[in-house]
mmCIF file of C-alpha atoms in Angstrom:
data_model
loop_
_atom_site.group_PDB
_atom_site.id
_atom_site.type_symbol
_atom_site.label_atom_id
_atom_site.label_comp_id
_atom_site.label_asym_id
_atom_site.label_seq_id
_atom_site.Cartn_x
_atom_site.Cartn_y
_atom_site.Cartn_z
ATOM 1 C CA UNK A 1 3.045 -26.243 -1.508
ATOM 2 C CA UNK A 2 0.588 -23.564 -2.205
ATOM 3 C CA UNK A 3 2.019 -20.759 -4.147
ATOM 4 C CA UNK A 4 2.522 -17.504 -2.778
ATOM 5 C CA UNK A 5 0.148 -14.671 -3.984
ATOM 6 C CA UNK A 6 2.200 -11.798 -4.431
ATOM 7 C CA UNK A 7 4.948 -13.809 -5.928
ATOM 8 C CA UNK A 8 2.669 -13.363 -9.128
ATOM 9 C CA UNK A 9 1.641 -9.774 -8.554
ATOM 10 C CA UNK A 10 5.318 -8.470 -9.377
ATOM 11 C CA UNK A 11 3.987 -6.161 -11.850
ATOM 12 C CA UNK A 12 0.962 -5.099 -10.413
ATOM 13 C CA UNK A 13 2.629 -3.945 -7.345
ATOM 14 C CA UNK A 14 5.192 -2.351 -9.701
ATOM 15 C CA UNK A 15 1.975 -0.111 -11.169
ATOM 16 C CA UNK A 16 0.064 0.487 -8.432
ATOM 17 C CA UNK A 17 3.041 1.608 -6.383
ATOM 18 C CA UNK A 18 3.971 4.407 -9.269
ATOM 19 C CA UNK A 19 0.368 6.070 -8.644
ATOM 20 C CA UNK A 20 1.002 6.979 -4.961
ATOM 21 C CA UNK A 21 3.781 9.805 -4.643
ATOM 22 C CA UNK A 22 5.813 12.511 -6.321
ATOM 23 C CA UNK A 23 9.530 11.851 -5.181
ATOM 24 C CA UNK A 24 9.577 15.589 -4.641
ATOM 25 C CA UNK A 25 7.330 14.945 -1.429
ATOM 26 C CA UNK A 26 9.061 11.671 -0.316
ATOM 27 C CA UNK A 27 12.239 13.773 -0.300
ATOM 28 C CA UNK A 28 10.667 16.572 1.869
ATOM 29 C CA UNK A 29 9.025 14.269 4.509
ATOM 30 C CA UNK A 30 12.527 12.755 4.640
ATOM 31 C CA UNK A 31 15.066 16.140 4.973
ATOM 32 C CA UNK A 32 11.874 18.395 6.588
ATOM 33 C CA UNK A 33 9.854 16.073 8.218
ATOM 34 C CA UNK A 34 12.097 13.364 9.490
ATOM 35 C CA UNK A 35 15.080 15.067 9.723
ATOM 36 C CA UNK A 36 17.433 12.427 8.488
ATOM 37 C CA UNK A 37 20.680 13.645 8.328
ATOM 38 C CA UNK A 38 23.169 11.307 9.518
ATOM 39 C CA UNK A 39 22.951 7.503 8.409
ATOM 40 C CA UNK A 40 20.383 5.251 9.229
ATOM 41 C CA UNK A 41 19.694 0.882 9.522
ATOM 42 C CA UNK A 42 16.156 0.680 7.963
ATOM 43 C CA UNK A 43 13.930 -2.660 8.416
ATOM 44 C CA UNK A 44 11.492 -3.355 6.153
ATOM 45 C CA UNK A 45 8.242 -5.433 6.831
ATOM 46 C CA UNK A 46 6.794 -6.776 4.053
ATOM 47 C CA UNK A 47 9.354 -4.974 1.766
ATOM 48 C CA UNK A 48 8.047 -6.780 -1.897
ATOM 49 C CA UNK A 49 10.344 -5.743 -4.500
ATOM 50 C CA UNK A 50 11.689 -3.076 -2.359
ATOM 51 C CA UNK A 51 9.975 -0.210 -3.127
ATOM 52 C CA UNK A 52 10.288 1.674 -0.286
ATOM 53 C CA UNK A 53 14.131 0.984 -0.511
ATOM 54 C CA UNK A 54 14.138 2.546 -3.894
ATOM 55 C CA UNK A 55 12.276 5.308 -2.939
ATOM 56 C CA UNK A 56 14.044 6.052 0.304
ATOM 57 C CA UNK A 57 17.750 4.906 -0.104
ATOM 58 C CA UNK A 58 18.674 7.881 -2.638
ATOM 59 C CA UNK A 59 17.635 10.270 -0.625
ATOM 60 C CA UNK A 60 18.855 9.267 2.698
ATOM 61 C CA UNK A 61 22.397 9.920 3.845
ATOM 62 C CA UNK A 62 25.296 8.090 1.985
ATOM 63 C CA UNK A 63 26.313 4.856 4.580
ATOM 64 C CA UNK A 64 22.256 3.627 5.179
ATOM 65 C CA UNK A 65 21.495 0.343 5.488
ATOM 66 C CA UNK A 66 18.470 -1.214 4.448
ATOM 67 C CA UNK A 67 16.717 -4.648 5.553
ATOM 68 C CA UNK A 68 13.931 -6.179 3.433
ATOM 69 C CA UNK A 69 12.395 -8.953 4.594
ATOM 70 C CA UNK A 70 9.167 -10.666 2.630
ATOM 71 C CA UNK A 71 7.483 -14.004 2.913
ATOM 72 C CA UNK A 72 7.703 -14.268 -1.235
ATOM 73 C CA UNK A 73 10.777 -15.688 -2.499
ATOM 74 C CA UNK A 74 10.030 -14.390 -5.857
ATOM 75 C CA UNK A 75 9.051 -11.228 -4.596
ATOM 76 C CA UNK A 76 12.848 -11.280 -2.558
ATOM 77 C CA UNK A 77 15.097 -12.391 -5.959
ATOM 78 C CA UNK A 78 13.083 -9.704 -7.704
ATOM 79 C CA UNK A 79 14.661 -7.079 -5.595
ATOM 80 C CA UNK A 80 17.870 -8.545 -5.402
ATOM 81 C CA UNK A 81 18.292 -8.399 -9.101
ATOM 82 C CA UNK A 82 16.890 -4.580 -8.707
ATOM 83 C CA UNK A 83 19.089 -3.418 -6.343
ATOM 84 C CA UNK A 84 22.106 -5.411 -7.140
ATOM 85 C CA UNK A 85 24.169 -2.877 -9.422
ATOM 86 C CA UNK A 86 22.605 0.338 -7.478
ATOM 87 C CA UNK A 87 25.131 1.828 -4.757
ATOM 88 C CA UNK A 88 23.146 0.875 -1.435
ATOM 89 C CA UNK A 89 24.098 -1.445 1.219
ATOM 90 C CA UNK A 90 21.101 -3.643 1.132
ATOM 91 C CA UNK A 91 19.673 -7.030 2.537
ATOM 92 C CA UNK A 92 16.930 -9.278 1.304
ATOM 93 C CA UNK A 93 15.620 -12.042 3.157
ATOM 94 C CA UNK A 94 12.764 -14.632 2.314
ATOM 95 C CA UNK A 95 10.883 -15.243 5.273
ATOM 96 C CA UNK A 96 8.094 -14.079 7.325
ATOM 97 C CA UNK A 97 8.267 -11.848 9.471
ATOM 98 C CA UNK A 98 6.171 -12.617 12.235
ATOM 99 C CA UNK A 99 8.886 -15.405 12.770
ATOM 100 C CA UNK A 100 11.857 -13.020 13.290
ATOM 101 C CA UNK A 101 13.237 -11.884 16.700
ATOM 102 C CA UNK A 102 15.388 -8.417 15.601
ATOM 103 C CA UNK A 103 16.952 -6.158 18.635
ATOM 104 C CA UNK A 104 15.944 -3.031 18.879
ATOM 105 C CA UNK A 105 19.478 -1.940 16.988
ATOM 106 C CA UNK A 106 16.859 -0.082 13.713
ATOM 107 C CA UNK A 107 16.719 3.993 13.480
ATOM 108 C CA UNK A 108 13.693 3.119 11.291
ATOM 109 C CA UNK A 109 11.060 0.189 11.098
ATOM 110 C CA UNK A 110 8.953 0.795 7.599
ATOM 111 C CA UNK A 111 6.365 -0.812 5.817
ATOM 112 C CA UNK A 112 3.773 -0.130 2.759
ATOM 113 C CA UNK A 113 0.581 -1.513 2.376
ATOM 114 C CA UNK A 114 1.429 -4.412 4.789
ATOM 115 C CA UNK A 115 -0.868 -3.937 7.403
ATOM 116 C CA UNK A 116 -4.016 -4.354 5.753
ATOM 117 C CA UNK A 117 -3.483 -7.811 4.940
ATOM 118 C CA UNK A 118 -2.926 -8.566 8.942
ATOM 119 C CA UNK A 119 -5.225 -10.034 10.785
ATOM 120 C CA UNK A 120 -3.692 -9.036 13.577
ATOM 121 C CA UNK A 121 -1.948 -5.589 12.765
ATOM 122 C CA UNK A 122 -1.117 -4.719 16.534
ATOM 123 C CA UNK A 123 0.855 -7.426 16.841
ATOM 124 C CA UNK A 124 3.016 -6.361 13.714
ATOM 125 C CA UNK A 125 4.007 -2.874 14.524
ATOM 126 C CA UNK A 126 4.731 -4.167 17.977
ATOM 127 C CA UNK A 127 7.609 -5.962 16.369
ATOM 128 C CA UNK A 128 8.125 -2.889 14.528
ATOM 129 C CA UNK A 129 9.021 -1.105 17.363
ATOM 130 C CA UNK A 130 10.268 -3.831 19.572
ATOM 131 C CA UNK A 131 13.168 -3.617 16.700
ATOM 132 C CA UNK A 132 13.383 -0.030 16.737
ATOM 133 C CA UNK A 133 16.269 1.848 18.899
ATOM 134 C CA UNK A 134 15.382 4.487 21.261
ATOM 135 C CA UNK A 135 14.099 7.449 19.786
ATOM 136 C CA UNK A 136 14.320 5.791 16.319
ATOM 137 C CA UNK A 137 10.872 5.753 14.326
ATOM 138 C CA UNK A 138 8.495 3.933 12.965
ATOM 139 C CA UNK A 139 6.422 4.432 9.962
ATOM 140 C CA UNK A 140 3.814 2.892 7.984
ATOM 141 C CA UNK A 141 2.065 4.032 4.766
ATOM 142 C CA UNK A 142 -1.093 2.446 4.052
ATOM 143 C CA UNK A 143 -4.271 3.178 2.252
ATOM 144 C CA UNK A 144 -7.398 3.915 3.503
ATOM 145 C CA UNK A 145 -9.709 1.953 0.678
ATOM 146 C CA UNK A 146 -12.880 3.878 0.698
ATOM 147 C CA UNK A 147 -11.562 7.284 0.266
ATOM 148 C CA UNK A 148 -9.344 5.551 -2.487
ATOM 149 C CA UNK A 149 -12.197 4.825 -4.303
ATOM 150 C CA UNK A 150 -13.963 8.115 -3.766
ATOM 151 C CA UNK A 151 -10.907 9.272 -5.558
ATOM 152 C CA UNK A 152 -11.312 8.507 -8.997
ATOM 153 C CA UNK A 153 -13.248 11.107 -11.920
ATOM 154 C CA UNK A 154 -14.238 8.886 -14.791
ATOM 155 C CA UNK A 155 -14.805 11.429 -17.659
ATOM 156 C CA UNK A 156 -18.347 10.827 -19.532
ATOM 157 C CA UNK A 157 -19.473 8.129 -16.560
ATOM 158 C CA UNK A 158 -21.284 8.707 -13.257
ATOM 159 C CA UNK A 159 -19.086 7.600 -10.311
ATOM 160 C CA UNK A 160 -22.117 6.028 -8.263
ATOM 161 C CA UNK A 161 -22.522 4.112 -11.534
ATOM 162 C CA UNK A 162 -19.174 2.250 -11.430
ATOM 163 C CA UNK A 163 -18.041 2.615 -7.579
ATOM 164 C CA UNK A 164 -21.334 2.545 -5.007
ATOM 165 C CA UNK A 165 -19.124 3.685 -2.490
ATOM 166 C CA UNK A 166 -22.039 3.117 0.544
ATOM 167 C CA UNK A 167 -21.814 -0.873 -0.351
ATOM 168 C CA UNK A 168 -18.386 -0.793 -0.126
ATOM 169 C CA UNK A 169 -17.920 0.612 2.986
ATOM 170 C CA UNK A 170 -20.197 -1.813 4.362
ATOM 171 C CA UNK A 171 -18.012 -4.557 2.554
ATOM 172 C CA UNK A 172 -14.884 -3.410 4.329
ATOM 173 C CA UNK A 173 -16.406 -2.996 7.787
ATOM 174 C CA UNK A 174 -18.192 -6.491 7.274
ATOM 175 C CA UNK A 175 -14.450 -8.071 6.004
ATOM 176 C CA UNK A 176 -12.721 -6.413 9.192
ATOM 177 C CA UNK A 177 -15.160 -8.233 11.698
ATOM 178 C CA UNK A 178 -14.967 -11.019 9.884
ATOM 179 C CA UNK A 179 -11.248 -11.693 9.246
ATOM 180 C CA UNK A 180 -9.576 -8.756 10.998
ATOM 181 C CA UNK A 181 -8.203 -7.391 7.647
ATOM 182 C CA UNK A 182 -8.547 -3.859 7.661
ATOM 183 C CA UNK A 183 -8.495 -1.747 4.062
ATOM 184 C CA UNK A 184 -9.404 1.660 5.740
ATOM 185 C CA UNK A 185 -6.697 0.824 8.621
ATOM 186 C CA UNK A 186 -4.373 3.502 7.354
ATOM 187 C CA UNK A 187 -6.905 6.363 8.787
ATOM 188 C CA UNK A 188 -6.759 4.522 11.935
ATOM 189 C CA UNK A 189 -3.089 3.975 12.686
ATOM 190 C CA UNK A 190 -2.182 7.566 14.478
ATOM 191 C CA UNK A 191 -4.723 5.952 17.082
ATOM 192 C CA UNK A 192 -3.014 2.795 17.287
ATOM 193 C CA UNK A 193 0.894 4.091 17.075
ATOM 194 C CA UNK A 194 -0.306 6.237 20.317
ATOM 195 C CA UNK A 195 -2.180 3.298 22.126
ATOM 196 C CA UNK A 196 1.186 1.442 21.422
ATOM 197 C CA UNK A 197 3.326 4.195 23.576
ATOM 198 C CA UNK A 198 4.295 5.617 20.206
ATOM 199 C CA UNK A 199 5.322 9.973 20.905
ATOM 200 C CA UNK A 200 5.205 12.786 18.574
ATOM 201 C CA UNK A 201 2.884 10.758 16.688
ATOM 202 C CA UNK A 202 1.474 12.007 13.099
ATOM 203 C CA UNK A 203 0.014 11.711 9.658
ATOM 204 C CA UNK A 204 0.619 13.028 6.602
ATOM 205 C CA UNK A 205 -1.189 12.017 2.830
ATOM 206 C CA UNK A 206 1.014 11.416 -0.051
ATOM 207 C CA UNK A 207 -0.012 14.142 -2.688
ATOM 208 C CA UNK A 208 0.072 12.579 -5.747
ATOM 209 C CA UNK A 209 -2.847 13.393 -8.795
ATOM 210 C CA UNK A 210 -2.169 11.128 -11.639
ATOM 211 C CA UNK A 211 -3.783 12.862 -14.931
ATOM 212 C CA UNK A 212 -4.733 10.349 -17.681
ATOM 213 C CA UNK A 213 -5.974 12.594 -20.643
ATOM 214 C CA UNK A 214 -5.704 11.230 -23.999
ATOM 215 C CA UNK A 215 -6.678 14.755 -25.425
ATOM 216 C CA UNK A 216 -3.046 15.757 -24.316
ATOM 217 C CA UNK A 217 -1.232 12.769 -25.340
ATOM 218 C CA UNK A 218 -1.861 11.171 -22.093
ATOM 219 C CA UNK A 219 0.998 9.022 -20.793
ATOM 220 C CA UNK A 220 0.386 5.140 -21.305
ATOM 221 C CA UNK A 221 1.658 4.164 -18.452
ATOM 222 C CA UNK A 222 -0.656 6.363 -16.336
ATOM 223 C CA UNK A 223 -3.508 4.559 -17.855
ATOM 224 C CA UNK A 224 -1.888 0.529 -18.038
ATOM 225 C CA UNK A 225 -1.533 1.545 -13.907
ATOM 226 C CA UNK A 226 -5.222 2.953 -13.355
ATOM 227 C CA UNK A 227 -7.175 0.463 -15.676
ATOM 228 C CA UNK A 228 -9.362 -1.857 -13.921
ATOM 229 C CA UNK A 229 -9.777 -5.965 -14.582
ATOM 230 C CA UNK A 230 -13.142 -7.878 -15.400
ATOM 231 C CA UNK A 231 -14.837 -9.475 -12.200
ATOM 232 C CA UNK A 232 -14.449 -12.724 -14.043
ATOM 233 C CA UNK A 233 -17.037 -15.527 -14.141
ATOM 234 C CA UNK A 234 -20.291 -13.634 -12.552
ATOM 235 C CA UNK A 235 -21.700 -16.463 -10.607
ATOM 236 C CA UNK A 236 -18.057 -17.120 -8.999
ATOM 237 C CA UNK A 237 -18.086 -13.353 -8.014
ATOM 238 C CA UNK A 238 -21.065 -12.875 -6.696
ATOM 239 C CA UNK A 239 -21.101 -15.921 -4.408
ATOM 240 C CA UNK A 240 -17.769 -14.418 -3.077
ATOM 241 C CA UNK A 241 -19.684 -11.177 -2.008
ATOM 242 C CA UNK A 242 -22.526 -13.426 -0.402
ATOM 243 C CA UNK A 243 -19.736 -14.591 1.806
ATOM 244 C CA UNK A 244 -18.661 -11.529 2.472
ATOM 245 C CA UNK A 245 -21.651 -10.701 3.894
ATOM 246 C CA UNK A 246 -23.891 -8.948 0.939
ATOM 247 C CA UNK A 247 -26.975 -9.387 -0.085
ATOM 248 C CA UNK A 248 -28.395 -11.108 -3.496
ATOM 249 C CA UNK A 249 -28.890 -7.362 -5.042
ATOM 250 C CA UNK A 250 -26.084 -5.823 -3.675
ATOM 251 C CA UNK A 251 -23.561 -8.519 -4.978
ATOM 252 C CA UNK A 252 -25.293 -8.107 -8.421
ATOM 253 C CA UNK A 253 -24.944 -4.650 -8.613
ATOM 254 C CA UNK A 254 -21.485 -4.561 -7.356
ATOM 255 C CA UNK A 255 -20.456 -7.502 -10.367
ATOM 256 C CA UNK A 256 -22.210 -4.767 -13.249
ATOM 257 C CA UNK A 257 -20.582 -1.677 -11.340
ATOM 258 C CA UNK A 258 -17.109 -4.003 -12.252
ATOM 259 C CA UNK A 259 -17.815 -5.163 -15.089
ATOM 260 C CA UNK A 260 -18.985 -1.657 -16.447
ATOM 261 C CA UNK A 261 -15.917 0.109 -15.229
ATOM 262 C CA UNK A 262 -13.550 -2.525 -16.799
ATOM 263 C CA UNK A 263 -15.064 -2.121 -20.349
ATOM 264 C CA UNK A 264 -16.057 1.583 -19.889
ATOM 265 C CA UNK A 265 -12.599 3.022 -19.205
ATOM 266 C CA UNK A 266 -10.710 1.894 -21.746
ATOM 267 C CA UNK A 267 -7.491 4.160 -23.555
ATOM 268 C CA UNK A 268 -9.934 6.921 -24.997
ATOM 269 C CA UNK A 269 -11.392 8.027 -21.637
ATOM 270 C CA UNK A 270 -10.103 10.855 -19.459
ATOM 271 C CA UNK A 271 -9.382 9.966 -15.745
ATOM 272 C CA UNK A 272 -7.936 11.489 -12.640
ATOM 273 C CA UNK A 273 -6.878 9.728 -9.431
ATOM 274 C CA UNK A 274 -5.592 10.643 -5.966
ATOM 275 C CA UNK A 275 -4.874 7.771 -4.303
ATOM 276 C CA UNK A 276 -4.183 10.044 -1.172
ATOM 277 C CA UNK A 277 -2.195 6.817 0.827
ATOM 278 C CA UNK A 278 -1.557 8.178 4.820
ATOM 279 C CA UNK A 279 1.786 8.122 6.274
ATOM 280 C CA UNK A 280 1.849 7.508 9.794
ATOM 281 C CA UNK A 281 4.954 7.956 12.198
ATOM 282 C CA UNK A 282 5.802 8.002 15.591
ATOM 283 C CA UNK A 283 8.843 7.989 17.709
ATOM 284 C CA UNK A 284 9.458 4.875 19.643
#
């Protein structure tokens, strides 16, 4: 049986997940925003290790619930063994989603970075809020890729150098046609949560600026979370991109942009990064 991929990304997600939002803000979209103030039954699609759980559970009313369901079985006894001495009445369940029928008997259908991976998204948050109960919500936080990569500040290095943000955004709008995957879908979702019959339908941008300054003491983690991998083998990579859709001298220069960022920013150089992920709600 083919492995699961995000069964081996445990720690990744773990890092990447720590750049996006000060709990400060999580905490105000929940009391201000939201207006949760009585208990709530939360499903989670896609949940991973539960990271939204542990974000959201200690700050919601005492007596929530909380339903994490995720098609990696690693991903699922990872979270179990997080959240099993923690004070939360929880659920984990290895499966995929797109399987499940749930009644609508939710106050809140969530998910993070989920949708981008869909090749059908529609057809996701439909379940969403098929599982949702009246005038419950549903919410989705996911990224919109090329204004994540317009994010960054390399200290010493040119950005156009390292990230040649016009190629990319032809990469993603090529890989959408293609295969219905959608990195820059969190931008669109406030159309699609009203095309869906969605009300009182918004978006909000996590705030987050993660500082990496080794002139300060700059924290390590900051840095093991922001650095950036080797392409790999460069004739394996850029026959990838030519399936994507680029050219010869695009997928060349994208492989050195890489490879140049991977061995330029290394623990001595300065960096800031907003990963600026949207929040999307509605009220089903």
């Amino acid at each position: 049986m083919e492995s699961y991929y995000w069964d081996q990304q445990v720690e990744y997600l773990k890092q990447s997940t720590s750049l996006y939002y000060n709990d400060d803000y999580i905490e105000f979209l929940v009391d201000r925003v939201w207006k949760i103030h009585r208990p709530v039954k939360i499903v989670d699609f896609g949940c991973g290790f539960g990271h939204l759980g542990l974000r959201l559970l200690p700050l919601l009313p005492a007596g929530s619930e909380y339903l994490g369901i995720d098609a990696g079985t690693k991903l699922i006894e990872h979270a179990k063994a997080l959240f099993r001495d923690l004070p939360y009445r929880t659920t984990f369940i290895a499966g995929d989603f797109h399987s499940f029928n749930m009644e609508a008997k939710y106050d809140l259908a969530v998910c993070h970075g989920v949708l981008l991976h869909m090749e059908d998204p529609t057809s996701v948050l439909k379940k969403m809020i098929d599982c949702v109960k009246k005038d419950g919500k549903v919410i989705a936080f996911e990224p919109h890729w090329i204004s994540n990569n317009a994010s960054f500040h390399f200290e010493g290095m040119d950005q156009s150098a390292v990230l040649p943000l016009g190629q990319l955004q032809e990469l993603f709008e090529r890989d959408v046609r293609r295969t219905g995957k959608d990195g820059n879908i969190g931008l669109k979702l406030p159309l699609y949560f009203n095309r869906l019959g969605l009300s009182n339908v918004q978006c909000r941008m996590s705030d987050r600026v993660n500082i990496y300054d080794p002139a300060a003491a700059g924290e390590a983690s900051i840095y093991e979370a922001m650095k950036f991998s080797s392409p790999g083998d460069r004739t394996a990579f850029i026959r990838s991109l030519l399936e994507r859709g680029m050219s010869e001298e695009e997928a060349a220069r994208q492989y050195d942009c890489e490879q140049s960022l991977a061995e330029r920013f290394t623990p001595s150089t300065a960096a800031v990064y907003a990963a600026g992920m949207k929040i999307t709600y509605g009220t089903v």
